Amino acid sequence: MAKALSKRYAIGVDYGSNSCRALVVDLTNGDEIASHVYPYPSGEHGILLDPKDPNLARQNPADYIDGFITSVRKSLAQAKKVKGFSPDAVVGLGVDTTGSTPIPVDRDGMPLALRPKFKNNLHAHAWLWKDHTGHAEAAEITEKASKDKTGYLAKCGGTYSSEWYWSKILRCKRVAPKVFDAAYAWVELADFVPAYVTGTTAPEKIRRGICAAGHKAMYHEDWGGMPKADFLRKLDPALVPLATRFTHPPVSSENKAGDLLPEIAKQVGLPAGLAVAVGAFDAHHGSVGAGVKPGTLVKIIGTSTCDISVWPLDEDLADIPGLCGIVPGSVQAGMYGLEAGQSAVGDIFNWFVRHLAPQAVTGKGDAHVNLTRQAEQLKPGASGLIALDWNNGNRTVLVDPLLTGLLVGQTLHTTAAEIYRALVESTAFGALTIINRFEEHGLTIKEVINCGGIAEKNAFVMQTYADICNRPMKVSRSAQTCALGAAIFGAIAGGAFKDVASAQKNITGTKAKVYRPNKRAAAVYAELYKLYKQLHDAFGSAGYTGKLDNVMKDLIAIRQRQRGAGK
Amino acid sequence: MAKALSKRYAIGVDYGSNSCRALVVDLTNGDEIASHVYPYPSGEHGILLDPKDPNLARQNPADYIDGFITSVRKSLAQAKKVKGFSPDAVVGLGVDTTGSTPIPVDRDGMPLALRPKFKNNLHAHAWLWKDHTGHAEAAEITEKASKDKTGYLAKCGGTYSSEWYWSKILRCKRVAPKVFDAAYAWVELADFVPAYVTGTTAPEKIRRGICAAGHKAMYHEDWGGMPKADFLRKLDPALVPLATRFTHPPVSSENKAGDLLPEIAKQVGLPAGLAVAVGAFDAHHGSVGAGVKPGTLVKIIGTSTCDISVWPLDEDLADIPGLCGIVPGSVQAGMYGLEAGQSAVGDIFNWFVRHLAPQAVTGKGDAHVNLTRQAEQLKPGASGLIALDWNNGNRTVLVDPLLTGLLVGQTLHTTAAEIYRALVESTAFGALTIINRFEEHGLTIKEVINCGGIAEKNAFVMQTYADICNRPMKVSRSAQTCALGAAIFGAIAGGAFKDVASAQKNITGTKAKVYRPNKRAAAVYAELYKLYKQLHDAFGSAGYTGKLDNVMKDLIAIRQRQRGAGK
């Protein structure tokens, strides 16, 4: 579908949990001509941990800055080897990041953690999305917000999460008052990076994204923007001024955050003054890079998943309980952005391989590959196992970080591959629970487009998702949809396209291979899903009043049938 | 306490799940002067399996015969090197075995599996105790027996198990009618071995033990012996004659099964005509070898556990629901023998090491040792995990083989050592559930004596049992209490002692080291046990009507407290 554009390019910079990636995209055809990944050097795979508290996950803001410089510089160096490319043909740059990942900053908008005084204080660093230390604060916010007639929770699924902005700030107030007092404001990573590279970090200058503000910080036009003082005061009076620090209202990522600072431009090798788009979360940009549109659910499958869809602003849409948010403009202008997700997917598989079945057990080569090879030989239900995918809590639909993993059905013969398969299945059951929730509230999910390394590389996982969700699974053509989406917004901010839809026509697409559900597998999984749902409701919801004594017996009955035993 | 006996010896032969062991015992002081272990050569570690059905577990009767000859011969060869020993000073031989392990036999009492025609037919082999293929038949027997006014189930805990005699025979009738038709009778392994070596296998000659008959075959004086024809007819008319095959009523192991056949005596190097005691189950003999008496619970901890106690026949004793049986004389004459047990203990640890954390993962040396070393560094509750010890079903108190393992509380940081510890703890919670059941029905458990390799070698497991059961844990002085108990009965049958109590005075004892409960650990475990009991009742009992949504949260709260987090 390449149009007769002269060769123009945009750059997307995508901040993940362990590294950041810069991607150079040809805007005539979506070709990804160069990229570079920068692993964060601090902590364990870029994450600062506390051995005493598995809920804690922080990051060093210095890694973000170094990551921008190195990844953009090196991707450009690589792009220069491509015929026809020139840095002057780059029209814009976009940024997406994990979130909610708020950073305590000073009066100038600079992270406290960069100062020697706070360098070794974990609370002064970035509070990574998966930090769950604020679970008590989240419960308190949920409780107080649910009593407030403003309806703060209606747009974020009815429960405020420990992963989100205010839970983390309130937690900091309580456990690290010195850090809290030193922080003039708290800025989302998605807003910090574009501000930093355009010299607009000061709270009166910064152009924030509606994505982070709307999904995580309770920003909504219905109540005039940030949550009101009387509500914040009930949580802690010290929160009140934090809601009024920023001058400009948040906007969607089609807008420009600023112009690339000359000193940064020089370091990375781009023209000074280049348009930098307003930042947003990785999944939101990723959904754009994967081709999101009304009726399409995009699943960004990584260590966790984000599930994103959009719905026209001019059509009716009910509030959906358990969703991470319904925010006008958070994905693209003119659409509601709907966000859901699973707190751990790839992280669960990695946990299993790291602690229970590493390569030393599974044989030569990559443990994931070996386990997948064994797991795909098994029949659905033949292991007798079922698991809950809650090793990192449940984001959608229960919004509860104080949930944990569960495995049931193991015998004395249960193998590592059987458990690996059960874990894969558990994440698919979690995915189906989200799709069902969307559809129960009037949204149609006509197609599912998957992206991320797992969707890209693991046909067994995709087939399992197709069988369990009983829907065809498509895979995004790009392996780097987040960075690609960021580049699309960079291009729009730089004037190369008028909107997302016209950019997507040139740039996005899905692979030829579509995973279609196997009818027999789907029928067995429909039985297993009933058991998953029973466990899900019994362990996850206070309202469950049913029984559980059927679970082990039903699993055994399915197992015996699927193995052809006892005939 | 050695009395002034002249040096006399007895031999105990103990048939375990994977091997048999012969032990030569000095009757003046209990010294175990020689022993030899014979691993069964057939199948996987001596067990014939069906990859299609994890419930199936059979054994080759030829292994039992070879095992007797080899183990006795080699242990005697070893004993001859001990000063003062002579085969002529051996006064008797006793035998204990796993059970219920019934063997289909012909008119002469010889196993069908020894015939070429049935050699490759798994159903014609010995049905090992842990074979659970007859679970539907067990449920049917339970249902029909519970409607029968005879009260067949009152003496075996209210539920008839798939591990037991009639479940297996009825199962065979249904799945292998040719084997069933060829079988003139079904004889327990515990009865077969003494009969075989004394030439009394023929049903009119065999001297059966009350232990197997009373605990597993529904034999009780209350209804005149074996179950009545009108009851068996309701299960299957073909079962009726099987209850009348044997001429002699079963008796306790103080009695003689017969005299050692000259041809066997010659093969093993013992005097012909040596007294051979009536056989019984390993745990029952083991409890005698460990020093069982009223108020003492003996735990034989191996791949599974048997928990044995005794109570004087002349004192009142209520029926105890969920027990494997209350049988007069099954442990020793003049006492009720009470049997309970856990379907898997060591088997669960072995499963974990085999499939999920072998030595390749845990480091150099033995994986159990490495995991134990890591696990004992952790605090109770600090992993946030809890498990159900049901990988092989639940024997006591639920008597349900259609139950499976469960693990809850795993995060993305959960380690193999934490899971190993949770599995150890789960078996201790299972042990406590049994002790509580005894005490709820009027029996006092003043002391617990543990035996078996795990009790012997693993101080961490024993300390965990002490903390969780909140009782001191003693360990039997002998590492081979089953074989020692068998030798005691051999000695009694041979006239060296008048009864068990007088033999125990000379022969049995406990080690100096006693594991005493740590108060702080016991308090945490009391909290965790409530959660175990919740899961136990919810998954194991149809009567549970409570909730479960507290479980994950309570585990997290205990975890955080025990780690000292969030302060």
GROMACS .gro file of N, CA, C and O in nm, chain B residues 19 94 162 165 186 200 256 279 352 362 374 399 424 453 488 495 542:
model
   68
  586SER      N    1   1.171  -5.268   4.687
  586SER     CA    2   1.275  -5.367   4.718
  586SER      C    3   1.231  -5.447   4.840
  586SER      O    4   1.137  -5.408   4.909
  661GLY      N    5   1.022  -6.383   6.044
  661GLY     CA    6   0.893  -6.315   6.023
  661GLY      C    7   0.895  -6.239   5.892
  661GLY      O    8   1.001  -6.207   5.839
  729SER      N    9  -0.995  -4.754   4.742
  729SER     CA   10  -0.953  -4.816   4.616
  729SER      C   11  -0.823  -4.894   4.633
  729SER      O   12  -0.785  -4.973   4.548
  732TYR      N   13  -0.841  -5.468   4.907
  732TYR     CA   14  -0.868  -5.602   4.853
  732TYR      C   15  -0.989  -5.610   4.759
  732TYR      O   16  -0.975  -5.636   4.640
  753TRP      N   17  -0.772  -6.493   4.580
  753TRP     CA   18  -0.683  -6.376   4.582
  753TRP      C   19  -0.616  -6.375   4.719
  753TRP      O   20  -0.685  -6.371   4.821
  767THR      N   21   0.275  -7.387   5.218
  767THR     CA   22   0.134  -7.389   5.260
  767THR      C   23   0.049  -7.294   5.177
  767THR      O   24  -0.046  -7.235   5.227
  823LYS      N   25   0.245  -6.913   6.428
  823LYS     CA   26   0.332  -6.969   6.325
  823LYS      C   27   0.253  -6.993   6.198
  823LYS      O   28   0.141  -7.046   6.201
  846GLY      N   29   0.226  -6.361   5.847
  846GLY     CA   30   0.266  -6.230   5.795
  846GLY      C   31   0.169  -6.119   5.831
  846GLY      O   32   0.054  -6.143   5.869
  919PHE      N   33   0.901  -3.414   4.330
  919PHE     CA   34   0.948  -3.277   4.309
  919PHE      C   35   1.093  -3.277   4.260
  919PHE      O   36   1.129  -3.205   4.166
  929THR      N   37   1.977  -2.802   4.173
  929THR     CA   38   2.003  -2.762   4.311
  929THR      C   39   2.151  -2.757   4.344
  929THR      O   40   2.188  -2.713   4.451
  941GLN      N   41   1.863  -2.550   5.196
  941GLN     CA   42   1.806  -2.418   5.164
  941GLN      C   43   1.674  -2.396   5.237
  941GLN      O   44   1.647  -2.288   5.288
  966VAL      N   45  -1.006  -4.060   5.280
  966VAL     CA   46  -1.017  -4.190   5.211
  966VAL      C   47  -1.066  -4.170   5.069
  966VAL      O   48  -1.169  -4.221   5.028
  991VAL      N   49   0.704  -3.032   5.229
  991VAL     CA   50   0.732  -3.096   5.358
  991VAL      C   51   0.626  -3.056   5.460
  991VAL      O   52   0.569  -3.140   5.531
 1020GLY      N   53   1.355  -4.389   5.660
 1020GLY     CA   54   1.475  -4.315   5.621
 1020GLY      C   55   1.465  -4.166   5.641
 1020GLY      O   56   1.561  -4.099   5.680
 1055ILE      N   57   1.094  -5.975   6.536
 1055ILE     CA   58   1.035  -5.995   6.669
 1055ILE      C   59   0.926  -6.103   6.661
 1055ILE      O   60   0.920  -6.194   6.745
 1062GLY      N   61   0.933  -6.912   6.975
 1062GLY     CA   62   0.934  -6.943   7.118
 1062GLY      C   63   1.034  -6.866   7.201
 1062GLY      O   64   1.049  -6.892   7.320
 1109ALA      N   65  -1.758  -3.276   5.049
 1109ALA     CA   66  -1.878  -3.221   4.987
 1109ALA      C   67  -1.952  -3.128   5.082
 1109ALA      O   68  -2.038  -3.051   5.041
   0.00000   0.00000   0.00000
